[in-house]
Coordinates of C-alpha atoms in Angstrom, one line a residue:
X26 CA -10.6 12.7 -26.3
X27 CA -12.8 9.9 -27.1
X28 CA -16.7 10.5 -25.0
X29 CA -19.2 8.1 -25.0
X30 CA -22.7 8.9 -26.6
X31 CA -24.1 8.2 -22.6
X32 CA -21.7 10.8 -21.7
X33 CA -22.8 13.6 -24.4
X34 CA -26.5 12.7 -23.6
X35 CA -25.6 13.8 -19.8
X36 CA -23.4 16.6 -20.7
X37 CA -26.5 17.8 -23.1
X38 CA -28.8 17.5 -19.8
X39 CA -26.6 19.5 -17.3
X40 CA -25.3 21.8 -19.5
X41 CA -27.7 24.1 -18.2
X42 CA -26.9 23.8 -14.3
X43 CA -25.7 27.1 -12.2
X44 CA -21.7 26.6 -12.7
X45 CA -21.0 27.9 -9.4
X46 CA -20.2 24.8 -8.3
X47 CA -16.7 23.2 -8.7
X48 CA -16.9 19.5 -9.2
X49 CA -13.9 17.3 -8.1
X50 CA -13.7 13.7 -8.4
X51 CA -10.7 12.1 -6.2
X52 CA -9.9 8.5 -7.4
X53 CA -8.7 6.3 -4.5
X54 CA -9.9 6.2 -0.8
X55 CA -6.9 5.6 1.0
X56 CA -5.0 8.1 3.0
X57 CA -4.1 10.6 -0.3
X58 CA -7.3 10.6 -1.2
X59 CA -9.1 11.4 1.9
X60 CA -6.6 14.1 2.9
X61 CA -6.9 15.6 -0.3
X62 CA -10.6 16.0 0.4
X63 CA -10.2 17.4 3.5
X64 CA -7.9 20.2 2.2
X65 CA -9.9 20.3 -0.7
X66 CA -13.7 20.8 1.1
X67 CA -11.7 23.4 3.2
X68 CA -10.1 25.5 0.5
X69 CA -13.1 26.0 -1.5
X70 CA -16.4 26.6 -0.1
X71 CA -17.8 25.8 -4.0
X72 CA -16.3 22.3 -4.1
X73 CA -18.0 19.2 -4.5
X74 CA -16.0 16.2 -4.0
X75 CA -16.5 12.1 -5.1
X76 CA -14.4 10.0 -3.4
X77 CA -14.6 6.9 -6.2
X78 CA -13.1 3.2 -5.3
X79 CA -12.9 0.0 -6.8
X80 CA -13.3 -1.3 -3.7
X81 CA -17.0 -1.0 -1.0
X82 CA -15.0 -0.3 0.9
X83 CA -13.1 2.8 2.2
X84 CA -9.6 3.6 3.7
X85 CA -7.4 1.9 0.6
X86 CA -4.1 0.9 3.0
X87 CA -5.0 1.5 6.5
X88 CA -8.1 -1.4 6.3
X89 CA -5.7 -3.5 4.1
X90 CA -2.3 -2.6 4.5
X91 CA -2.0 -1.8 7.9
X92 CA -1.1 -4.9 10.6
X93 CA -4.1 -5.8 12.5
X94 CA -2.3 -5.5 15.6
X95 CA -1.4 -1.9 14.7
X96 CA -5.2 -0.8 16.2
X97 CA -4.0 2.7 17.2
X98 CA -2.8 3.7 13.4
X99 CA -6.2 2.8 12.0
X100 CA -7.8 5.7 14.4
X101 CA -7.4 7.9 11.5
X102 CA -10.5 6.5 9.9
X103 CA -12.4 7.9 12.4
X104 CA -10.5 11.7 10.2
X105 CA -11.6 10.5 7.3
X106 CA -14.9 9.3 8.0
X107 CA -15.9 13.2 9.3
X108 CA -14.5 14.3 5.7
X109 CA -17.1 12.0 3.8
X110 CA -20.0 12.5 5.9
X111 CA -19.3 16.8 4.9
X112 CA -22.7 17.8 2.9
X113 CA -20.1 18.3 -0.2
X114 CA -18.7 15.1 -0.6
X115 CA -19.3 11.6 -0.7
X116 CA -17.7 8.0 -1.5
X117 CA -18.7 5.9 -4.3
X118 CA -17.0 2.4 -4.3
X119 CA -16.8 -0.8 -6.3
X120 CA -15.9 1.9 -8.9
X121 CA -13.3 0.5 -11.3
X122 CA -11.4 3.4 -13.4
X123 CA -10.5 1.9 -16.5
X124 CA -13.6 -0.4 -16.0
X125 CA -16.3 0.9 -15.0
X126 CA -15.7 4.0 -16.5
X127 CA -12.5 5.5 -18.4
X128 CA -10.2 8.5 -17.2
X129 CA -11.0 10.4 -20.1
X130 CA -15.3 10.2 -19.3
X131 CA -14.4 11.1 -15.6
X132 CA -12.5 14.6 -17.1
X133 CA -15.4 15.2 -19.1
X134 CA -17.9 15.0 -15.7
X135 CA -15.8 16.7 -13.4
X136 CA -13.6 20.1 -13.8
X137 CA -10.7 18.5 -11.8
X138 CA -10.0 14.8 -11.2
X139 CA -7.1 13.6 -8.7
X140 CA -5.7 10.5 -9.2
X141 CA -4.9 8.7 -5.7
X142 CA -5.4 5.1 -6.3
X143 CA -1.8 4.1 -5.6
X144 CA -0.1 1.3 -6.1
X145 CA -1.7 -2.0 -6.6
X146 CA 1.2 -4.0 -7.6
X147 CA 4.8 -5.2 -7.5
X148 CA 7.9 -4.9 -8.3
X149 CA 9.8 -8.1 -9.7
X150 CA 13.3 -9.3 -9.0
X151 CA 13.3 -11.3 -12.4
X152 CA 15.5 -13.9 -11.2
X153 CA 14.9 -17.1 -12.5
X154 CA 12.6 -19.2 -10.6
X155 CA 10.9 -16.5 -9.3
X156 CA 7.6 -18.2 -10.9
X157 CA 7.8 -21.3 -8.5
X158 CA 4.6 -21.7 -6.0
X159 CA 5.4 -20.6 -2.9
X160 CA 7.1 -17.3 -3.2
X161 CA 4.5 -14.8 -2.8
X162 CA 4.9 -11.0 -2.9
X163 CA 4.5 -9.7 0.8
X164 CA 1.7 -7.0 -0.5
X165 CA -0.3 -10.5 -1.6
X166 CA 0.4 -12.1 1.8
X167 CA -0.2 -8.8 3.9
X168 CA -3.7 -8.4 1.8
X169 CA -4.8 -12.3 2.6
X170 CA -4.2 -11.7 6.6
X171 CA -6.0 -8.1 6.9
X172 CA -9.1 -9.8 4.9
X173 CA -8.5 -7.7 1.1
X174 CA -11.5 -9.2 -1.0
X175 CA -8.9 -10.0 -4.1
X176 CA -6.2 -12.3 -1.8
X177 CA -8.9 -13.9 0.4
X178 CA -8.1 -17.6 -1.4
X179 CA -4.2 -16.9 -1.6
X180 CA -3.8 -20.0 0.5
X181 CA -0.3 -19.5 1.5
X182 CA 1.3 -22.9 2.5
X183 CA 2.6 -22.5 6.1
X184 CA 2.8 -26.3 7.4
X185 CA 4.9 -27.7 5.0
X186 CA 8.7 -25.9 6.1
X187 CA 9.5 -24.9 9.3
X188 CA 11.3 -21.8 7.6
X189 CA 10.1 -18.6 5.8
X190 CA 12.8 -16.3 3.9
X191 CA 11.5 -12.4 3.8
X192 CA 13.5 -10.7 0.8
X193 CA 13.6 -6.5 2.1
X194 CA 14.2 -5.1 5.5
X195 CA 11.5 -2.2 5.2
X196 CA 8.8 -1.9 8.0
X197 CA 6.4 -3.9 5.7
X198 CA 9.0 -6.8 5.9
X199 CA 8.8 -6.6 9.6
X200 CA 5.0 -6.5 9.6
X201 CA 4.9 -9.8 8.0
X202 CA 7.6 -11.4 10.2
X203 CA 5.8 -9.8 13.2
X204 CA 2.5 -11.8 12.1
X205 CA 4.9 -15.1 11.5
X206 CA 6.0 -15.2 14.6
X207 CA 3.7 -13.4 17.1
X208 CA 2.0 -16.0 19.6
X209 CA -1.9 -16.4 18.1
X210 CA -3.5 -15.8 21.3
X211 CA -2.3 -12.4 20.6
X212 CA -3.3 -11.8 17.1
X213 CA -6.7 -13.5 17.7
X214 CA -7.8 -10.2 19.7
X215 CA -7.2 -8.0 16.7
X216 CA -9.1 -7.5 13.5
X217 CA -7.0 -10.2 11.5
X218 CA -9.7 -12.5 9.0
X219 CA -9.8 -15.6 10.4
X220 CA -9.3 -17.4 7.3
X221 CA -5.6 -16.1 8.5
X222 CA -5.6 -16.9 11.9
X223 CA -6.8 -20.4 11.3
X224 CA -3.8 -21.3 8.6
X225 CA -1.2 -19.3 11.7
X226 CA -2.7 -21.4 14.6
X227 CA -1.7 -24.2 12.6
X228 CA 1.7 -22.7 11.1
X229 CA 4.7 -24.8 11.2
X230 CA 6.8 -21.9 10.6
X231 CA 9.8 -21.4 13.3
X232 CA 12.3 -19.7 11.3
X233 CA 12.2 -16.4 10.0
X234 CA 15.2 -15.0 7.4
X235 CA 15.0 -11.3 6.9
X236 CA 17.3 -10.7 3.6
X237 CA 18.8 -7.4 2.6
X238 CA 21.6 -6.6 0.1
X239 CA 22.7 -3.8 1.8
X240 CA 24.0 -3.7 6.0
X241 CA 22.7 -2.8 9.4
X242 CA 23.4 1.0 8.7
X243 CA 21.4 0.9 5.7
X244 CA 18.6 -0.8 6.5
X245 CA 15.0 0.8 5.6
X246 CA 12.6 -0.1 8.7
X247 CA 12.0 2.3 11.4
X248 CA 13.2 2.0 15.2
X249 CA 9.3 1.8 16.1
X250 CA 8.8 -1.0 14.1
X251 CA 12.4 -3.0 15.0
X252 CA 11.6 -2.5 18.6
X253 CA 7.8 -4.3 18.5
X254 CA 9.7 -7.5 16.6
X255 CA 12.7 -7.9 18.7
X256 CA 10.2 -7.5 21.5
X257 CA 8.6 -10.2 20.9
X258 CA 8.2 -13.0 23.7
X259 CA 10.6 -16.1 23.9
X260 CA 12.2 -15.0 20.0
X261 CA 15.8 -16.2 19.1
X262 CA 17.1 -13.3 17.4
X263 CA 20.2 -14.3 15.8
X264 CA 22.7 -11.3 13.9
X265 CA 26.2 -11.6 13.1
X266 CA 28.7 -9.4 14.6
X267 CA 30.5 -8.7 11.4
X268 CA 27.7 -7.3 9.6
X269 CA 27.7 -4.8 12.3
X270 CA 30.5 -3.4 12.0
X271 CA 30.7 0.2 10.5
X272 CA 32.9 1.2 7.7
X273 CA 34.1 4.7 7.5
X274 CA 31.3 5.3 5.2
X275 CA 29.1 3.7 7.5
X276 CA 30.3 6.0 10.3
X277 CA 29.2 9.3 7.5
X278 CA 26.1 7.8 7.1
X279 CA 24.9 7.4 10.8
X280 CA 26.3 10.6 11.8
X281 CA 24.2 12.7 9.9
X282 CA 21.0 10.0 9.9
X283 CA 19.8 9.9 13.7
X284 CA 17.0 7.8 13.0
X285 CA 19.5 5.1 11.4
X286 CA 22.0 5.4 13.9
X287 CA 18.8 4.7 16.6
X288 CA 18.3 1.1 14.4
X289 CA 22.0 0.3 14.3
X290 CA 22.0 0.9 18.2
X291 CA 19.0 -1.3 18.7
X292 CA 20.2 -3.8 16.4
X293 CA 23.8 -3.9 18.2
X294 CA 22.6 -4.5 22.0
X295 CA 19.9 -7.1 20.3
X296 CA 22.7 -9.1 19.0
X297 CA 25.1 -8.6 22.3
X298 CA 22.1 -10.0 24.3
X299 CA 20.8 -12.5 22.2
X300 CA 21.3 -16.3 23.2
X301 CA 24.4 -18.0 21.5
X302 CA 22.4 -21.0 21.4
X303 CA 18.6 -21.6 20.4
X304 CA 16.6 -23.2 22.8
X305 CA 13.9 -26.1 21.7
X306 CA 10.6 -25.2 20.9
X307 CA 11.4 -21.1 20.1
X308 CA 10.9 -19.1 16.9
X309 CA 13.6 -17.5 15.1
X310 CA 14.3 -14.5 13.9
X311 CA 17.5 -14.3 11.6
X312 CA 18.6 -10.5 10.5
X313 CA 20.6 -11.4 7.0
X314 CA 22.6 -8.7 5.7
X315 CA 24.9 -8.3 2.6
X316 CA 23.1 -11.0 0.6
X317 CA 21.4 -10.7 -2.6
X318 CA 18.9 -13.2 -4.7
X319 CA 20.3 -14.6 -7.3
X320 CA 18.2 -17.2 -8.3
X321 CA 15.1 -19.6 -6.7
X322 CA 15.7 -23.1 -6.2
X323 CA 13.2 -26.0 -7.1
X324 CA 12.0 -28.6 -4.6
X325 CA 13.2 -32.5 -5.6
X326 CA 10.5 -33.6 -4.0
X327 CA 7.9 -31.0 -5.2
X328 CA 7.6 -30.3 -8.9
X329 CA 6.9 -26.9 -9.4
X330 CA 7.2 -25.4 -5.9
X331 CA 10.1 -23.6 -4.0
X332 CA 12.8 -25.3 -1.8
X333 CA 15.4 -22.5 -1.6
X334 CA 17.0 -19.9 -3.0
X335 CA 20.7 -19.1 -3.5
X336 CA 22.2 -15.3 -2.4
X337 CA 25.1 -14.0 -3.8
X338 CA 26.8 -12.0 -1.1
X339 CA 27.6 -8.4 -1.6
X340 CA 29.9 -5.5 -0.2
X341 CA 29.1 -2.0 -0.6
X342 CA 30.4 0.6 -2.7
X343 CA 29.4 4.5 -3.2
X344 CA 27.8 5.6 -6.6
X345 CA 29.4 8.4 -8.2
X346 CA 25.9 9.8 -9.5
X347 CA 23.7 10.1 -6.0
X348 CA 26.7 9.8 -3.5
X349 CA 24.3 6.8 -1.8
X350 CA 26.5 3.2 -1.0
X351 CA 24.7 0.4 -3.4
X352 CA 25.2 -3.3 -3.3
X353 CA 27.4 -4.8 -5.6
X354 CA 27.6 -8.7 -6.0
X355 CA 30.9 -10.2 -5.0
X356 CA 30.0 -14.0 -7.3
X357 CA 30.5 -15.5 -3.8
X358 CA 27.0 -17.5 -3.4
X359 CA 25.2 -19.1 -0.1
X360 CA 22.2 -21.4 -0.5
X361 CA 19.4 -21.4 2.1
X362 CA 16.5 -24.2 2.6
X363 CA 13.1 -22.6 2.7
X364 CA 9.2 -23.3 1.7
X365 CA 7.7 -19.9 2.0
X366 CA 9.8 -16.6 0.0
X367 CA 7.9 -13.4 0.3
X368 CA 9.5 -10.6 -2.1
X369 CA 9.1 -6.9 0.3
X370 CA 11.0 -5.5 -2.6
X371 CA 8.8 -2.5 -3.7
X372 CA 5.0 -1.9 -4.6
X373 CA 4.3 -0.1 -8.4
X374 CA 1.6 1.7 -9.5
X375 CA -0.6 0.8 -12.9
X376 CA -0.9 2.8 -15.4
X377 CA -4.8 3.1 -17.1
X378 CA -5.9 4.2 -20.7
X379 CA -5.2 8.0 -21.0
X380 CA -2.6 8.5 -18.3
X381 CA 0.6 9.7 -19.1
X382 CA 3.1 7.2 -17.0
X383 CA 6.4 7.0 -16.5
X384 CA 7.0 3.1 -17.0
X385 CA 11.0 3.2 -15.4
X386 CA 10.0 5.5 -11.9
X387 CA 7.0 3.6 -11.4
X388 CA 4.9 7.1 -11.5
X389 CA 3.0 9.6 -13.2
X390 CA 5.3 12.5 -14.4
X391 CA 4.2 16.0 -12.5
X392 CA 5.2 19.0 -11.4
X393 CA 3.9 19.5 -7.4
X394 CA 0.7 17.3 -8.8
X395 CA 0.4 18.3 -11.7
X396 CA 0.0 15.9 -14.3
X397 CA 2.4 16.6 -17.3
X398 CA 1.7 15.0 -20.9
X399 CA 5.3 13.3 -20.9
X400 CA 7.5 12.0 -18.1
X401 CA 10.5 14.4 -19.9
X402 CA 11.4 17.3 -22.6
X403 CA 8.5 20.5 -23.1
X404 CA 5.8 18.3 -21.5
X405 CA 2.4 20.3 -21.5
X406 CA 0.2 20.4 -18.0
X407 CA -2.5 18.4 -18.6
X408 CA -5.9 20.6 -17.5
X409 CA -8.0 19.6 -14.6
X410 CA -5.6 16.2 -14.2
X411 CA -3.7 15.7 -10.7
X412 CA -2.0 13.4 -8.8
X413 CA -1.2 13.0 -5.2
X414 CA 0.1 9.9 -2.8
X415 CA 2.2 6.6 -4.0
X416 CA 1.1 8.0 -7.6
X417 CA 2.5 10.6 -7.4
X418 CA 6.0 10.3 -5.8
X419 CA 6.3 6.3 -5.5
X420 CA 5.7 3.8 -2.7
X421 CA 7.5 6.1 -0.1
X422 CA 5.9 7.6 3.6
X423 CA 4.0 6.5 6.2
X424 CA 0.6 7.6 6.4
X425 CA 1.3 11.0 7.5
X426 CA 3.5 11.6 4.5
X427 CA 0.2 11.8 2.2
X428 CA -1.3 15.2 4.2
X429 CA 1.8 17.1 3.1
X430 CA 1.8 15.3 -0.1
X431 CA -1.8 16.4 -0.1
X432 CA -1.0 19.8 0.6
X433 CA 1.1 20.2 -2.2
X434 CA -1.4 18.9 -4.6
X435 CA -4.4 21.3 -3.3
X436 CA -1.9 24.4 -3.7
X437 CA -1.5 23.4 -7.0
X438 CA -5.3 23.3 -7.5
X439 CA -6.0 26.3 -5.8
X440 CA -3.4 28.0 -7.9
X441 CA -4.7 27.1 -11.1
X442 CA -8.5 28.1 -10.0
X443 CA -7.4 31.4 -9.6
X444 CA -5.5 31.6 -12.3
X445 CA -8.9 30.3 -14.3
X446 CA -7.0 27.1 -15.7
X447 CA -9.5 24.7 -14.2
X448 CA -13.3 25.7 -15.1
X449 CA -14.6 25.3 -18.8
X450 CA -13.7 27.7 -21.3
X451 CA -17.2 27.5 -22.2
X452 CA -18.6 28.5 -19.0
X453 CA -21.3 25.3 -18.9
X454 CA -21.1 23.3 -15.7
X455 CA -20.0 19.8 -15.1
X456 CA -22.1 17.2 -14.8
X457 CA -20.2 16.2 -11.3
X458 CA -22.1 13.9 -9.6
X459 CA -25.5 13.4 -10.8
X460 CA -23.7 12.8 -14.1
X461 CA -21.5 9.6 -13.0
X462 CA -24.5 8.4 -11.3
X463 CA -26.4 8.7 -14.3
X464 CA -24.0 6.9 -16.3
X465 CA -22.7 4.4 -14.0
X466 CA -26.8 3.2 -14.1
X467 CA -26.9 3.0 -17.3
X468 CA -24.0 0.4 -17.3
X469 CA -25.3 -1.3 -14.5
X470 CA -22.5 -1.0 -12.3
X471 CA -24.0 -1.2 -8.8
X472 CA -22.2 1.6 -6.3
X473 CA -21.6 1.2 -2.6
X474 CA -22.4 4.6 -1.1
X475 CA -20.8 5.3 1.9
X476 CA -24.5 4.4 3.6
X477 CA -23.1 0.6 1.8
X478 CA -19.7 0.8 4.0
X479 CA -21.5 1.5 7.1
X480 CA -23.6 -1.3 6.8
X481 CA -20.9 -3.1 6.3
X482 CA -18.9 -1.8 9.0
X483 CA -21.5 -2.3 11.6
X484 CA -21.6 -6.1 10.4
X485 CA -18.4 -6.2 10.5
X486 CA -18.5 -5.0 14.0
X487 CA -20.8 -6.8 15.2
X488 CA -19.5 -10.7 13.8
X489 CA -16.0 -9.2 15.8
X490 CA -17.9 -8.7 19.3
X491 CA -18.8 -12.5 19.3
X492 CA -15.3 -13.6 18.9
X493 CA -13.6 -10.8 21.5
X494 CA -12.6 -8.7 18.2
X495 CA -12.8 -5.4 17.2
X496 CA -14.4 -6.1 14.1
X497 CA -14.7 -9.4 12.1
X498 CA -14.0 -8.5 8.8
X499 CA -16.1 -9.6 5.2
X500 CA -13.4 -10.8 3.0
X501 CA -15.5 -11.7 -0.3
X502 CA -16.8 -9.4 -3.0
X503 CA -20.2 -10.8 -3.1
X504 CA -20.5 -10.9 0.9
X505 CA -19.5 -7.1 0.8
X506 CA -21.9 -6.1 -1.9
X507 CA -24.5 -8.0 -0.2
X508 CA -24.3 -6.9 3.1
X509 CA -24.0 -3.1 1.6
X510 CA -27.0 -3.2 -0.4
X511 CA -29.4 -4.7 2.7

């Protein structure tokens, strides 16, 4: 393992240093990382935890992933902020592993490092045309209106079509249909940026596809969610009787599923009392089932940019190895006008220098959190390394998922304390702490402490109270940084 000279001149300096302190380092704010803390601080009276970022900012998901009109789910902040301000740990952002500082330098200054960070990307439908401007992936689009530092100048084009297609039918899918088609006035009490809720006031976007290869039975949102977008005001919500109707299979599946066969119900009396006809001047909402992407289509008009897409249509049929009903294309094709595609198809995680990944499951191979050398075959546990959250187990859960996900991990850790897998075989402390510092200094990266996020928050927080807001958020690095370091 490949450590710095700045590294061994801090290892030489602490060396000395009482080891009965154990020194964690979490990776990731969001809600794995925070819950791991929490279990962490209250499994171990000897812990230290660092809760590193690359973001100032804490929270990961729930400040940038969560829909701004979704107030009451962001309460949990108020959780994780008790965690942080514990004596034993603290948050360190605009912290970049791989950056900043490599994996293999944090495992030398701390005698266990969890990997949280989760996943940052997304997953491709590599169908041709898929580079055309216009299709976004919703992650990008759901970062630009909750004010993410890295999507602030995404720009989305919303006057130019009258019609957005949404390719998934999860609950992100029907946060970003919710935010198409919700009235203003109502998002413009929340804690969307307003760089959003200028480009939505003037939106020409009435139509709203939601697109999924699979049928009502099968589809991924929850009832909590379905119930907020069909309740919106004055929305034509348009589904087609046929692609309610249940196969025998179907039938299986909703009988031993009650949360599905909730949706299917929902979905049934939505399209019984829907409206045959659309009236002027309302917004659409179009439930699409049995309908894959095959391919994008190009505008005529508009070199370069998206003016459709063509879906092949699909029927179901079981798969012998997981017993699950998967899509199969029928090469009967549909072509639907659009000027906005956002792909709600699946986040992914990245891989950094050092990390055992496993490239095909999106995920780093581990047993319960443990991180294993290989994803497969007489993989060795790698000592001190964990994972926990999206990581860990993919882009699965709601937020509550991560504390038992959480759990899970700490056990591990716990487990492998007493065992004596975790401290140094030479008995010399960590640096922790006072080592990253140290280091980080010397490179000149400039931490936000969680002092910095306050700061920011209070800004934040005050901007929002002159425009009837909870908070009015700061969506560029530099205006972050700045208004942490004052």
């Amino acid at each position: 393992m490949a450590v710095s000279r700045a590294l061994r001149r801090f290892w030489r300096t602490y060396s000395t240093v009482s080891s009965e302190r154990l020194r964690f380092c979490i990776v990731g704010s969001g809600p794995a990382g925070f819950y791991t803390a929490d279990k962490i601080l209250k499994a171990h009276e000897r812990a230290e935890v660092d809760i590193v970022d690359r973001l100032p900012t804490p929270f990961g998901l729930v400040r940038s992933g969560v829909a701004p009109d979704h107030p009451d789910t962001k309460i949990v902040t108020n959780q994780f902020s008790r965690v942080v301000q514990n004596g034993r740990c603290s948050f360190i952002g605009n912290v970049s592993i791989g950056i900043s500082i490599s994996l293999a330098e944090l495992r030398e200054l701390y005698d266990v490092v969890v990997l949280s960070y989760g996943a940052e990307s997304d997953q491709a439908l590599g169908i041709p045309g898929e580079e055309l401007a216009g299709i976004y992936a919703a992650r990008e689009f759901v970062w630009w209106y909750n004010g993410h530092p890295d999507c602030r100048n995404l720009a989305p084009d919303l006057k130019s079509s009258d019609t957005a297609v949404i390719i998934g039918q999860g609950n992100v899918a029907l946060d970003v249909a919710r935010i198409l088609l919700r009235p203003t006035s109502e998002l413009a009490t929340t804690d969307i940026a307003s760089h959003a809720l200028a480009a939505l006031e003037e939106s020409s976007i009435r139509k709203v596809y939601l697109v999924g290869r699979r049928g009502a039975a099968q589809a991924a949102f929850t009832a909590k969610e379905l119930r907020e977008v069909l309740g919106i005001k004055d929305l034509f919500i348009e589904i087609q009787q046929a692609d309610l109707s249940k196969t025998p299979a179907d039938e299986e599946e909703l009988k031993s599923n009650r949360i599905k066969r909730r949706i299917h119900e929902l979905l049934s009396k939505a399209a019984t009392s829907a409206a045959s006809v659309c009236s002027p001047g309302k917004k659409e909402l179009h439930f699409v089932f049995f309908r894959k992407p095959d391919r994008f289509l190009e505008s005529d008009c508009r070199s370069g940019h998206v003016a459709g897409l063509r879906l092949e249509r699909t029927i179901l049929k079981e798969d012998a190895g997981s017993g699950r009903q998967i899509a199969v294309g029928t090469g009967l094709f549909d072509e639907m006008e659009c000027g906005l595609v956002l792909k709600s198809v699946g986040y992914k995680s990245r891989p950094v220098d050092g990390l055992p990944f496993d490239l095909h499951k999106g995920i780093v191979p581990n047993v319960q959190g443990r991180v294993l050398s290989e994803a497969s075959g007489d993989a060795l546990v790698e000592k001190g390394l964990y994972v926990c959250g999206w990581l860990k187990r993919g882009p699965t859960g709601i937020i509550a998922t991560n504390l038992y996900c959480a759990e899970e991990t700490v056990a591990s850790i716990s487990e492998d304390i007493q065992r004596g897998l975790v401290t140094s075989s030479s008995g010399l402390s960590k640096p922790g702490r006072d080592g990253l510092l140290q280091l980080l200094d010397s490179r000149n990266v400039k931490i936000v402490p969680f002092g910095g996020w306050e700061k920011i928050d209070s800004e934040e927080k005050r901007r929002g109270s002159l425009k009837n807001k909870p908070r009015e958020k700061l969506t560029s690095w530099q205006e972050l940084l700045e208004v942490a370091a004052k």
